[in-house]
Amino acid sequence: MELKGEIEDIIYQNEVNGYLIANLETEQGEITIVGYIPFVNVGETLRVTGNYVEHKEYGLQFKVETFEKLMPETLSALEKYLARGNVKGIGKAMAKKIIKAFGEETIHILKFEPHKLATIKGISEEKAKEMSENFVENWEVWQIVGFLERFGIGAENAKKVFNLFGVNAIEKIEENPYLLVDITSGINFKQIDKMAMDLGISFDNDKRVKSCIKYSLLQIAVNGNCCVIKQNLIQFVKQMIGVEEETIENNIINLNVDNQIYIEKRDDDVEWVYLYYFNKVENQIAQRIIGLKNYKNIKRVNKIEKEIEKVEKMQKITLSEKQKEAIQEINENNVTIITGGPGTGKTTIIKSIIDIYKSKGYKMVLCAPTGRAAKRMTETTGEKACTLHRLLEIGKIDEDSLYINNEDYEGTPIDGDVIIVDELSMVDMFLMNFLLNCIYKGTKLVLVGDCDQLPSVGPGSVLKDLINSEKLKTVHLDKIFRQAAKSKIILNAHRVNNGLDFVKKGDEELSEDTNDDFFFISETSQENMLKQVISLCTGRLQNFGNYDFFQNMQVLTPTKKGILGTKELNKSLQQFLNPHKEGKEEKENITVTYRVGDRIMQVKNNYDIYWEKEVEKNENGSGVFNGEMGTILKIDNKDKVMKIKFDDEKICWYDFKDLEQIEHSYCITIHKAQRK
């Protein structure tokens, strides 16, 4: 069936994948449409094809299979479209003026003669040009959406395509569809390949082979690696597109000549292949960190032994010889690595360094790759720490841009004398390069981490490679302190790293005052395991300490799917921990229901959302980032907003249309926990 009408109201819109639920005003009346229809605003006219379906909760809906965006067909519809703010700089009053001045010529004026808009009071020539550009961009993006949709390529890529190729995007893609592989890391090569074949690209075309080589190297990066053995790459490409090895080899040579990839022959004569930029970043990291290391040590503190004694007295501690060595090495070197497992005294070293250098008037900067790590750093040291993204003011950089079509981003120089980076194992090569680019020579850089902890999500094994290079002074902490040894968690972490079983009663490592903070529960049934998790979260753990779910508990799981995945566990835990109650506000959102009191997590970076803190009335700002967690304080179904308080005291108001940015966080994946 086919329907044509105007978007009257948007009920739900997912900006990531383009999924839409909206009311479409047609000649037959108002109809609810659902489907993947991106870049749609209220007031726009659509022609959609599909079928009616009966939703068990929401009733009759029209499920959209294909769609087409239409220019408004009447002056009243055009005025309504412009009045809705769909074109930057045009509101309700201005829309009326424009329609009155140009009538049926309005669209022509907006597209081809924008200078005439400046004849209207309140529109300058510059503003007229901006209006025209925005109007044309909206239209061109939509044409690209339709073009990509024909080949099964997600519309979320349309904006990138337009930004890169402009108004001639469709023509350029038809000439070489493989250009699409170069603009996003998440695109499916097989889709592009099919599109190219449909457009007449030959089986062994060099564009096809080169694109597959670059795509394969990107897939390697997704798996955390920077490069691959050349012969392995050849076999992978051969398996993907079925061309001869000689053809692949020739295209690897040509890509290398064109500086699109880099081939490195190592001491064992094995050739490794990088994307060119990846190799460039690796070299920049090496050059920048050696440059910092070799610069004059202008922040060195005299008589460091006496300063260490002062710290011991002030903190009422006795530092181990290894800890003293670490402090001395930090003092003698511009770049120092401190590494060791849990409970080996890394935090005590950080606190001591802070006290010593602050007493000399030096400015300290503390940071970590994730929100949780930064928060923990603040709690343990008493010094404010922040995430690397906040410190570096990375802002609205498209994350794909760190992998493809790379430019050398200019970061904001860091105002600090001593920079301490904790949890460095989770920092990938691109973030490390960005950090080093923002550090003045002469600054002391202290890198802290544990190679056995979670690796970075992105490519590169920065901490491990820096240690293995033996180019930087590294202090290895291997002694578990007595206080830390009371924790079964720490004991077991070290045992697992050494290939040993968990500690159990009777083991020599256990003392009478060992904490009961680690339990291993063996279950072969998923249903029984679910019961165990619910029991632990609803009071059972209070037998062992002050464990309240909403204060100090978090459930982690390796997967999203199944009854022990995040989706089902979140539903089950919400049912037991925050059930439906009469009078308590709720908001249904597609497959989930949000309630006041729910634990939630932000799942995408939002650099624009405003926040303020009630504790400190004068503190406010903008930005909530992927991995930050909080609690729903209020749901206002009348004004369609939700009030959320994050764990760092930030309070934000979310429009209902922005709820795709959050998820329940009673249970989260281990991967998500890493990003917090």
XYZ file of C-alpha atoms in Angstrom:
676
model
C 0.000 0.000 0.000
C 1.050 3.617 -0.531
C 0.338 6.606 1.710
C 1.138 10.278 1.256
C 0.955 12.892 3.954
C 2.590 15.306 6.313
C 4.450 14.449 9.523
C 2.211 15.878 12.215
C 4.017 14.601 15.304
C 7.124 12.513 16.046
C 6.541 10.013 18.842
C 9.986 8.420 18.780
C 13.106 8.987 16.703
C 16.405 7.109 17.003
C 19.149 9.367 15.652
C 21.618 6.492 15.419
C 19.742 4.058 13.174
C 16.909 6.279 11.866
C 14.043 4.270 13.408
C 10.923 6.439 13.544
C 7.439 6.328 15.051
C 5.349 9.262 13.875
C 1.839 10.436 13.121
C 1.280 11.038 9.396
C -1.641 13.292 8.431
C -3.159 11.855 5.245
C -6.389 12.298 3.294
C -7.688 9.238 5.156
C -6.880 10.817 8.532
C -3.996 10.567 10.990
C -2.049 7.293 10.779
C 0.827 6.043 12.946
C 3.811 5.006 10.810
C 6.823 3.001 11.984
C 10.075 2.112 10.238
C 13.616 3.219 9.435
C 13.053 6.740 8.113
C 15.967 9.043 9.055
C 16.383 12.828 8.771
C 12.650 13.521 9.099
C 11.180 16.531 10.887
C 7.682 17.580 11.825
C 5.985 19.342 8.917
C 7.706 17.387 6.151
C 5.794 15.547 3.424
C 6.398 11.846 2.778
C 5.270 9.174 0.360
C 5.616 5.774 2.036
C 4.881 2.202 0.977
C 4.280 -0.731 3.281
C 1.489 -2.544 5.108
C -0.750 -2.150 8.114
C 0.209 -4.222 11.160
C -1.512 -4.700 14.505
C 0.738 -4.000 17.506
C -0.368 -5.861 20.617
C 0.068 -2.736 22.803
C -0.210 0.240 20.434
C -2.857 -0.971 17.998
C -2.965 -0.405 14.233
C 0.232 0.948 12.656
C 1.586 1.335 9.136
C 4.946 -0.435 8.794
C 7.066 1.416 6.242
C 9.179 -0.573 3.780
C 10.214 2.191 1.347
C 9.907 5.952 1.554
C 10.326 9.145 -0.412
C 10.562 12.686 0.859
C 8.493 15.193 -1.125
C 8.676 18.928 -1.391
C 5.569 20.562 0.110
C 2.941 20.696 -2.655
C 0.946 23.720 -1.493
C 1.946 27.138 -0.224
C 0.298 26.467 3.145
C 2.244 23.204 3.471
C 5.478 24.951 2.466
C 4.884 27.715 4.998
C 4.232 25.126 7.685
C 7.407 23.262 6.707
C 9.532 26.426 6.938
C 7.800 27.581 10.135
C 8.757 24.357 11.921
C 12.419 25.418 11.957
C 13.503 22.895 9.331
C 15.688 25.569 7.709
C 18.179 27.344 9.936
C 17.236 30.985 10.486
C 13.587 30.639 9.425
C 10.878 30.561 12.082
C 7.133 31.064 12.036
C 7.127 34.817 11.404
C 9.902 34.715 8.814
C 8.247 31.819 6.968
C 5.093 33.913 6.557
C 7.113 36.857 5.178
C 8.966 34.649 2.673
C 5.820 32.941 1.380
C 4.047 36.319 1.085
C 6.982 37.810 -0.853
C 7.708 34.951 -3.272
C 4.665 32.661 -3.333
C 5.037 29.831 -5.847
C 8.653 30.910 -6.531
C 9.766 30.295 -2.921
C 11.535 26.971 -3.519
C 13.250 28.306 -6.654
C 14.426 31.379 -4.725
C 15.760 29.282 -1.831
C 17.664 26.962 -4.161
C 18.913 29.221 -6.958
C 18.473 32.932 -6.146
C 19.005 33.315 -2.399
C 20.204 36.914 -2.794
C 16.539 37.900 -3.328
C 15.746 36.803 0.229
C 17.789 39.791 1.418
C 15.038 42.105 0.113
C 12.951 41.008 3.113
C 13.419 43.064 6.250
C 15.430 41.140 8.827
C 17.400 39.028 6.315
C 20.949 40.083 5.498
C 22.784 38.802 2.406
C 24.915 36.582 4.616
C 21.850 35.180 6.378
C 20.103 34.629 3.026
C 23.062 32.618 1.781
C 23.058 30.543 4.977
C 19.335 29.829 4.637
C 19.805 28.672 1.057
C 22.760 26.450 1.905
C 20.849 24.822 4.751
C 17.759 24.278 2.592
C 19.825 22.704 -0.223
C 21.865 20.601 2.194
C 18.729 19.143 3.767
C 17.402 18.261 0.343
C 20.667 16.835 -0.986
C 21.161 14.704 2.118
C 17.722 13.264 1.570
C 18.507 12.413 -2.056
C 21.634 10.609 -0.838
C 19.532 8.767 1.763
C 17.267 7.471 -0.976
C 20.203 6.519 -3.187
C 22.004 4.573 -0.453
C 18.764 2.938 0.666
C 18.462 1.279 -2.748
C 21.605 -0.661 -1.953
C 20.748 -1.527 1.644
C 23.216 0.976 3.114
C 22.147 2.647 6.353
C 20.970 6.221 6.073
C 23.119 7.220 9.054
C 25.988 7.422 6.535
C 24.213 9.932 4.275
C 25.344 13.002 6.239
C 28.981 11.901 6.079
C 28.691 11.271 2.361
C 27.305 14.777 1.781
C 29.940 16.449 3.971
C 32.721 14.675 2.084
C 31.469 14.822 -1.503
C 28.951 17.688 -1.526
C 26.148 18.071 -4.067
C 27.848 15.747 -6.567
C 27.947 12.873 -4.077
C 25.657 10.495 -5.982
C 27.591 10.986 -9.222
C 30.916 10.326 -7.480
C 29.620 7.204 -5.726
C 28.238 5.824 -8.973
C 31.715 6.226 -10.479
C 33.368 4.488 -7.499
C 31.095 3.009 -4.794
C 34.164 1.888 -2.858
C 34.680 5.496 -1.773
C 32.082 4.693 0.895
C 34.519 2.327 2.614
C 36.810 5.298 3.228
C 34.259 7.360 5.160
C 33.122 5.126 7.999
C 34.559 2.253 10.007
C 31.170 0.610 10.520
C 30.108 0.054 6.926
C 29.616 -3.454 5.505
C 32.025 -4.122 2.640
C 29.797 -6.808 1.147
C 26.976 -4.263 0.762
C 29.295 -1.839 -1.016
C 30.687 -4.650 -3.150
C 27.207 -5.747 -4.245
C 26.314 -2.137 -5.021
C 29.457 -1.803 -7.157
C 28.705 -5.004 -9.052
C 25.147 -3.811 -9.695
C 26.605 -0.591 -11.115
C 28.922 -2.533 -13.448
C 32.297 -2.627 -11.643
C 34.325 -5.613 -12.940
C 35.304 -8.576 -10.729
C 39.053 -7.849 -10.685
C 38.825 -4.058 -10.849
C 41.713 -2.420 -8.983
C 39.302 -0.143 -7.104
C 37.561 -3.242 -5.748
C 40.759 -4.969 -4.673
C 42.289 -1.857 -3.084
C 39.102 -1.133 -1.199
C 38.952 -4.674 0.158
C 42.576 -4.410 1.332
C 41.858 -1.177 3.218
C 38.602 -2.558 4.606
C 40.463 -5.635 5.872
C 42.990 -3.434 7.663
C 40.117 -1.522 9.281
C 38.621 -4.801 10.504
C 41.961 -5.609 12.077
C 41.773 -2.259 13.891
C 38.261 -3.038 15.141
C 39.774 -6.124 16.770
C 42.361 -3.964 18.532
C 45.363 -4.385 16.219
C 47.404 -1.818 14.306
C 48.834 -4.040 11.586
C 48.845 -7.564 10.139
C 51.350 -9.959 8.578
C 51.264 -9.362 4.829
C 50.631 -12.987 3.836
C 47.725 -13.231 6.285
C 46.233 -10.091 4.734
C 46.526 -11.549 1.235
C 44.749 -14.745 2.284
C 41.969 -12.805 4.007
C 41.336 -10.595 0.955
C 41.439 -13.612 -1.362
C 38.820 -15.329 0.756
C 36.611 -12.210 0.771
C 36.534 -11.354 -2.941
C 38.036 -14.394 -4.680
C 40.699 -12.704 -6.824
C 44.169 -14.084 -7.529
C 46.998 -13.549 -5.042
C 49.078 -11.835 -7.714
C 46.349 -9.221 -8.215
C 46.185 -8.591 -4.459
C 49.971 -8.370 -4.229
C 50.115 -5.806 -7.064
C 47.459 -3.657 -5.419
C 49.253 -3.800 -2.079
C 52.367 -2.493 -3.859
C 50.359 0.315 -5.509
C 48.663 1.305 -2.237
C 52.075 1.438 -0.597
C 53.431 3.684 -3.380
C 50.376 5.978 -2.963
C 50.953 6.237 0.819
C 47.595 4.661 1.606
C 49.214 1.739 3.397
C 52.675 1.170 4.866
C 54.740 -2.026 4.705
C 57.250 -2.593 7.486
C 59.895 -5.319 7.280
C 61.032 -6.352 10.739
C 64.206 -8.058 11.941
C 62.854 -11.539 11.195
C 62.198 -10.465 7.565
C 58.436 -10.804 8.092
C 56.477 -7.993 6.400
C 53.713 -6.262 8.350
C 51.072 -4.056 6.702
C 49.541 -0.934 8.259
C 47.032 1.605 7.066
C 49.330 4.557 6.371
C 47.847 6.739 9.096
C 48.158 3.981 11.700
C 51.883 3.740 11.078
C 52.137 7.514 11.127
C 50.413 7.630 14.534
C 52.708 4.910 15.905
C 55.746 6.927 14.833
C 54.310 10.160 16.211
C 53.765 8.519 19.602
C 57.370 7.314 19.623
C 58.788 10.672 18.532
C 56.683 12.723 20.914
C 57.282 10.581 23.965
C 61.040 10.441 23.318
C 60.984 14.212 22.826
C 59.369 14.620 26.254
C 61.804 12.138 27.792
C 64.944 13.826 26.433
C 63.950 17.403 27.283
C 65.704 19.121 30.173
C 64.347 17.964 33.568
C 63.142 21.392 34.708
C 60.589 20.108 37.273
C 63.103 18.092 39.292
C 62.775 18.465 43.084
C 66.002 18.801 45.087
C 66.680 16.528 48.078
C 63.898 14.129 47.130
C 64.783 11.742 49.975
C 63.848 14.404 52.549
C 60.623 15.107 50.691
C 59.764 11.398 50.830
C 60.345 11.419 54.594
C 58.004 14.411 54.955
C 55.294 12.609 53.010
C 55.621 9.496 55.174
C 55.165 11.588 58.314
C 52.280 13.589 56.877
C 50.417 10.539 55.570
C 51.468 8.361 58.552
C 52.737 5.604 56.291
C 55.938 3.697 55.616
C 56.720 3.463 51.927
C 58.327 0.304 50.588
C 61.687 0.446 48.847
C 59.934 -0.062 45.480
C 57.566 2.822 46.163
C 60.467 5.083 47.110
C 62.260 3.975 43.958
C 59.208 4.884 41.892
C 59.052 8.396 43.393
C 62.785 8.910 42.811
C 62.527 7.755 39.192
C 59.619 10.122 38.582
C 61.769 12.920 39.969
C 64.781 11.989 37.809
C 62.859 11.384 34.563
C 60.388 13.408 32.531
C 58.452 10.274 31.535
C 58.024 7.361 33.928
C 55.879 4.222 33.861
C 54.572 2.702 37.102
C 53.093 -0.743 36.577
C 51.784 -3.478 38.840
C 48.733 -5.512 39.716
C 45.990 -4.575 42.199
C 47.130 -3.973 45.774
C 50.758 -3.295 44.885
C 50.767 0.343 46.017
C 50.261 2.385 42.815
C 47.715 4.711 44.441
C 50.005 5.454 47.399
C 52.739 6.486 44.955
C 50.323 8.809 43.146
C 49.235 10.431 46.433
C 52.861 10.904 47.484
C 53.801 12.480 44.147
C 50.857 14.875 44.439
C 51.884 15.966 47.935
C 55.566 16.434 47.017
C 55.055 18.427 43.839
C 52.125 20.509 45.108
C 54.239 21.547 48.090
C 56.723 22.981 45.584
C 54.026 24.995 43.811
C 53.693 22.726 40.792
C 50.301 22.263 39.161
C 49.073 18.666 39.091
C 46.805 17.201 36.393
C 45.165 13.832 37.040
C 43.293 11.946 34.347
C 42.108 8.514 33.247
C 40.481 7.071 30.113
C 37.058 6.388 31.660
C 34.606 8.195 33.911
C 34.714 5.553 36.612
C 38.517 5.438 36.662
C 38.673 9.238 36.966
C 36.091 9.210 39.764
C 38.019 6.513 41.620
C 41.222 8.515 41.191
C 39.531 11.554 42.751
C 38.233 9.498 45.690
C 41.573 7.848 46.487
C 43.816 10.902 46.103
C 41.580 13.789 47.147
C 42.701 15.594 43.972
C 40.227 16.293 41.182
C 40.687 13.987 38.193
C 38.910 14.000 34.835
C 38.588 11.822 31.762
C 41.095 12.224 28.962
C 38.329 13.345 26.599
C 37.383 16.194 28.937
C 41.001 17.127 29.597
C 41.868 17.241 25.913
C 38.607 18.988 24.955
C 38.259 16.563 22.087
C 34.654 17.697 21.713
C 32.630 16.794 18.684
C 35.228 14.913 16.703
C 33.531 12.189 14.722
C 34.914 9.008 16.270
C 35.344 7.483 12.817
C 37.631 10.380 11.965
C 40.233 9.016 14.356
C 40.447 5.941 12.126
C 39.784 7.157 8.587
C 40.341 10.325 6.543
C 42.561 11.479 9.362
C 43.920 14.947 9.799
C 46.302 15.952 12.565
C 43.866 17.322 15.130
C 45.130 20.261 17.095
C 44.353 19.714 20.769
C 44.302 22.286 23.537
C 47.686 22.392 25.350
C 47.421 21.051 28.907
C 48.090 23.576 31.647
C 50.024 21.474 34.141
C 53.507 20.749 35.453
C 52.978 17.082 36.317
C 50.447 14.948 34.415
C 49.451 11.589 35.891
C 47.512 9.198 33.646
C 45.952 6.222 35.431
C 44.634 2.982 33.849
C 46.817 3.485 30.779
C 46.134 -0.080 29.613
C 42.733 1.171 28.373
C 44.196 3.989 26.242
C 44.389 3.251 22.506
C 47.002 4.590 20.105
C 44.895 7.491 18.792
C 44.007 8.839 22.225
C 47.630 8.461 23.333
C 48.846 10.395 20.306
C 46.294 13.123 20.946
C 47.413 13.359 24.576
C 51.109 13.624 23.719
C 50.357 16.321 21.155
C 48.871 18.458 23.950
C 51.776 18.223 26.414
C 54.408 20.957 26.612
C 58.031 19.801 26.669
C 59.356 20.063 30.203
C 56.152 18.667 31.699
C 56.518 15.525 33.782
C 54.390 12.631 32.537
C 53.612 9.720 34.854
C 51.932 6.717 33.204
C 50.261 4.268 35.579
C 48.641 0.966 34.712
C 48.452 -2.800 34.804
C 49.145 -4.736 31.587
C 46.948 -7.584 32.810
C 43.843 -5.398 33.056
C 41.341 -4.694 30.286
C 43.006 -3.643 27.014
C 41.872 -0.636 25.018
C 38.724 -0.869 22.916
C 40.539 0.819 20.028
C 43.677 -0.377 18.237
C 47.029 -0.547 19.926
C 48.487 -1.952 23.116
C 50.088 1.270 24.276
C 51.117 0.442 27.850
C 52.487 -3.007 27.041
C 54.396 -1.784 23.984
C 55.917 1.167 25.842
C 57.129 -1.160 28.595
C 58.468 -3.740 26.131
C 60.344 -1.052 24.203
C 62.596 -0.536 27.268
C 63.048 3.089 26.150
C 61.294 4.587 29.186
C 62.117 4.220 32.862
C 59.663 1.636 34.223
C 59.118 0.585 37.834
C 57.469 -2.826 38.269
C 55.535 -3.260 41.531
C 55.117 -6.943 42.433
C 54.561 -7.035 46.177
C 50.959 -7.205 47.465
C 50.670 -5.060 50.580
C 49.342 -6.650 53.750
C 46.157 -4.578 53.774
C 45.441 -5.451 50.136
C 46.198 -9.122 50.803
C 43.121 -9.229 53.048
C 41.002 -9.023 49.913
C 40.187 -12.260 48.117
C 39.540 -10.182 45.001
C 43.149 -9.004 44.870
C 44.563 -12.408 45.790
C 42.520 -14.081 43.068
C 43.410 -11.452 40.478
C 47.082 -12.278 40.947
C 46.396 -16.032 40.993
C 44.474 -15.889 37.723
C 47.324 -13.946 36.102
C 49.689 -16.684 37.257
C 47.468 -19.470 35.913
C 46.359 -20.678 39.354
C 42.947 -21.601 40.762
C 40.965 -19.373 43.145
C 41.978 -19.344 46.801
C 39.924 -21.566 49.080
C 39.725 -22.414 52.767
C 42.961 -23.877 54.053
C 45.226 -22.086 51.547
C 48.346 -20.564 53.091
C 47.570 -17.186 51.486
C 44.424 -16.819 53.565
C 44.672 -15.354 57.034
C 42.011 -15.124 59.716
C 41.204 -11.527 58.809
C 40.824 -12.138 55.045
C 37.694 -10.377 53.781
C 34.748 -12.288 52.369
C 34.604 -10.064 49.285
C 34.864 -12.786 46.617
C 32.491 -15.672 45.932
C 32.475 -18.158 43.092
C 29.057 -19.694 42.447
C 28.963 -22.630 40.046
C 25.710 -23.163 38.119
C 25.067 -25.115 34.932
C 21.493 -23.851 34.463
C 20.870 -20.322 33.176
C 17.540 -20.216 35.029
C 19.247 -21.064 38.333
C 21.964 -18.499 37.673
C 19.286 -15.848 37.099
C 17.751 -16.736 40.472
C 21.174 -16.448 42.094
C 21.768 -12.981 40.603
C 18.357 -11.718 41.725
C 18.872 -13.158 45.195
C 22.281 -11.495 45.512
C 20.902 -8.129 44.358
C 17.815 -8.110 46.578
C 19.372 -8.458 50.011
C 21.405 -11.649 50.267
C 24.749 -9.823 50.127
C 23.785 -7.691 53.127
C 24.819 -10.681 55.246
C 28.409 -9.786 54.319
C 28.397 -6.003 54.511
C 26.528 -2.804 53.765
C 25.597 -3.776 50.212
C 22.612 -1.885 48.839
C 21.995 -2.259 45.123
C 21.322 1.419 44.433
C 24.336 2.553 46.446
C 27.229 0.207 45.762
C 26.376 -2.750 43.525
C 26.723 -3.396 39.792
C 25.881 -6.493 37.746
C 28.189 -7.270 34.811
C 27.685 -9.812 32.036
C 29.692 -10.590 28.884
C 26.722 -10.488 26.503
C 23.584 -8.578 25.547
C 21.592 -11.624 24.450
C 19.854 -14.437 26.300
C 18.305 -14.557 29.751
C 21.699 -13.715 31.286
C 22.338 -10.886 28.823
C 21.881 -7.210 29.637
C 18.452 -6.833 28.020
C 16.721 -9.601 29.941
C 18.667 -9.096 33.176
C 17.751 -5.399 33.199
C 14.063 -6.281 32.863
C 14.278 -8.895 35.623
C 16.254 -6.689 37.998
C 13.949 -3.709 37.401
C 10.958 -5.945 38.168
C 12.393 -6.886 41.572
C 14.243 -3.689 42.507
C 11.969 -0.986 41.089
C 8.580 -2.535 40.216
C 5.510 -0.797 38.857
C 3.585 1.127 41.523
C 0.358 3.049 41.222
C 1.057 6.771 41.200
C 4.727 6.407 40.207
C 5.423 8.072 36.863
C 6.576 5.838 34.009
C 7.555 6.323 30.382
C 7.197 3.508 27.858
C 9.841 3.699 25.151
C 9.599 1.024 22.432
C 10.744 -2.161 24.231
C 11.478 -0.730 27.700
C 9.662 1.129 30.452
C 11.483 3.809 32.423
C 10.471 4.524 36.028
C 11.443 7.081 38.631
C 14.310 5.501 40.572
C 15.696 3.497 37.642
C 19.445 3.199 37.205
C 20.478 4.322 33.701
C 23.597 4.771 31.590
C 24.342 7.310 28.879
C 25.267 5.301 25.759
C 26.463 8.017 23.366
C 28.398 11.254 23.714
C 26.135 14.299 24.009
C 28.307 17.404 24.010
C 25.411 19.872 24.063
C 23.093 18.817 26.888
C 23.022 21.374 29.724
C 23.663 20.309 33.325
C 23.976 21.887 36.730
C 24.872 20.660 40.193
C 22.547 21.299 43.141
C 25.345 20.941 45.696
C 27.321 23.764 44.115
C 24.749 26.225 42.783
C 27.261 28.068 40.626
C 28.546 24.969 38.842
C 27.024 24.195 35.477
C 28.111 23.237 32.010
C 27.322 21.031 29.054
C 28.126 17.475 28.039
C 27.277 13.970 29.210
C 29.411 11.167 27.850
C 29.175 7.524 26.886
C 29.365 5.358 30.013
C 28.200 7.910 32.609
C 25.604 6.473 34.974
C 22.793 8.026 36.961
C 19.293 7.736 38.400
C 15.931 8.943 37.071
C 14.537 11.518 39.506
C 11.408 12.649 37.680
C 9.296 11.783 34.629
C 6.962 14.481 33.302
C 4.632 12.958 30.724
C 2.853 16.280 30.213
C 5.945 18.222 29.125
C 7.611 15.047 27.769
C 10.826 15.441 29.762
C 12.821 13.347 32.212
C 15.088 14.535 35.033
C 18.264 12.486 35.558
C 20.891 12.873 38.266
C 24.265 11.389 37.321
C 26.646 9.863 39.833
C 28.931 12.923 39.758
C 25.966 15.100 40.861
C 25.205 16.506 37.382
C 21.460 17.033 36.875
C 20.051 17.072 33.336
C 16.626 17.294 31.708
C 16.096 14.937 28.748
C 13.389 15.374 26.132
C 11.548 12.125 25.450
C 12.860 12.231 21.873
C 16.411 11.896 23.281
C 15.779 8.738 25.285
C 17.641 6.581 22.767
C 20.747 8.083 24.406
C 20.144 6.136 27.626
C 19.714 2.497 28.646
C 18.943 0.749 31.907
C 22.101 -0.036 33.847
C 21.019 -2.467 36.539
C 23.180 -4.769 34.436
C 25.781 -3.687 31.873
C 28.227 -5.530 29.642
C 31.857 -5.881 30.683
C 32.686 -3.905 27.528
C 30.505 -1.020 28.734
C 32.023 -1.212 32.205
C 35.402 -0.707 30.564
C 34.238 2.564 28.980
C 32.848 4.029 32.212
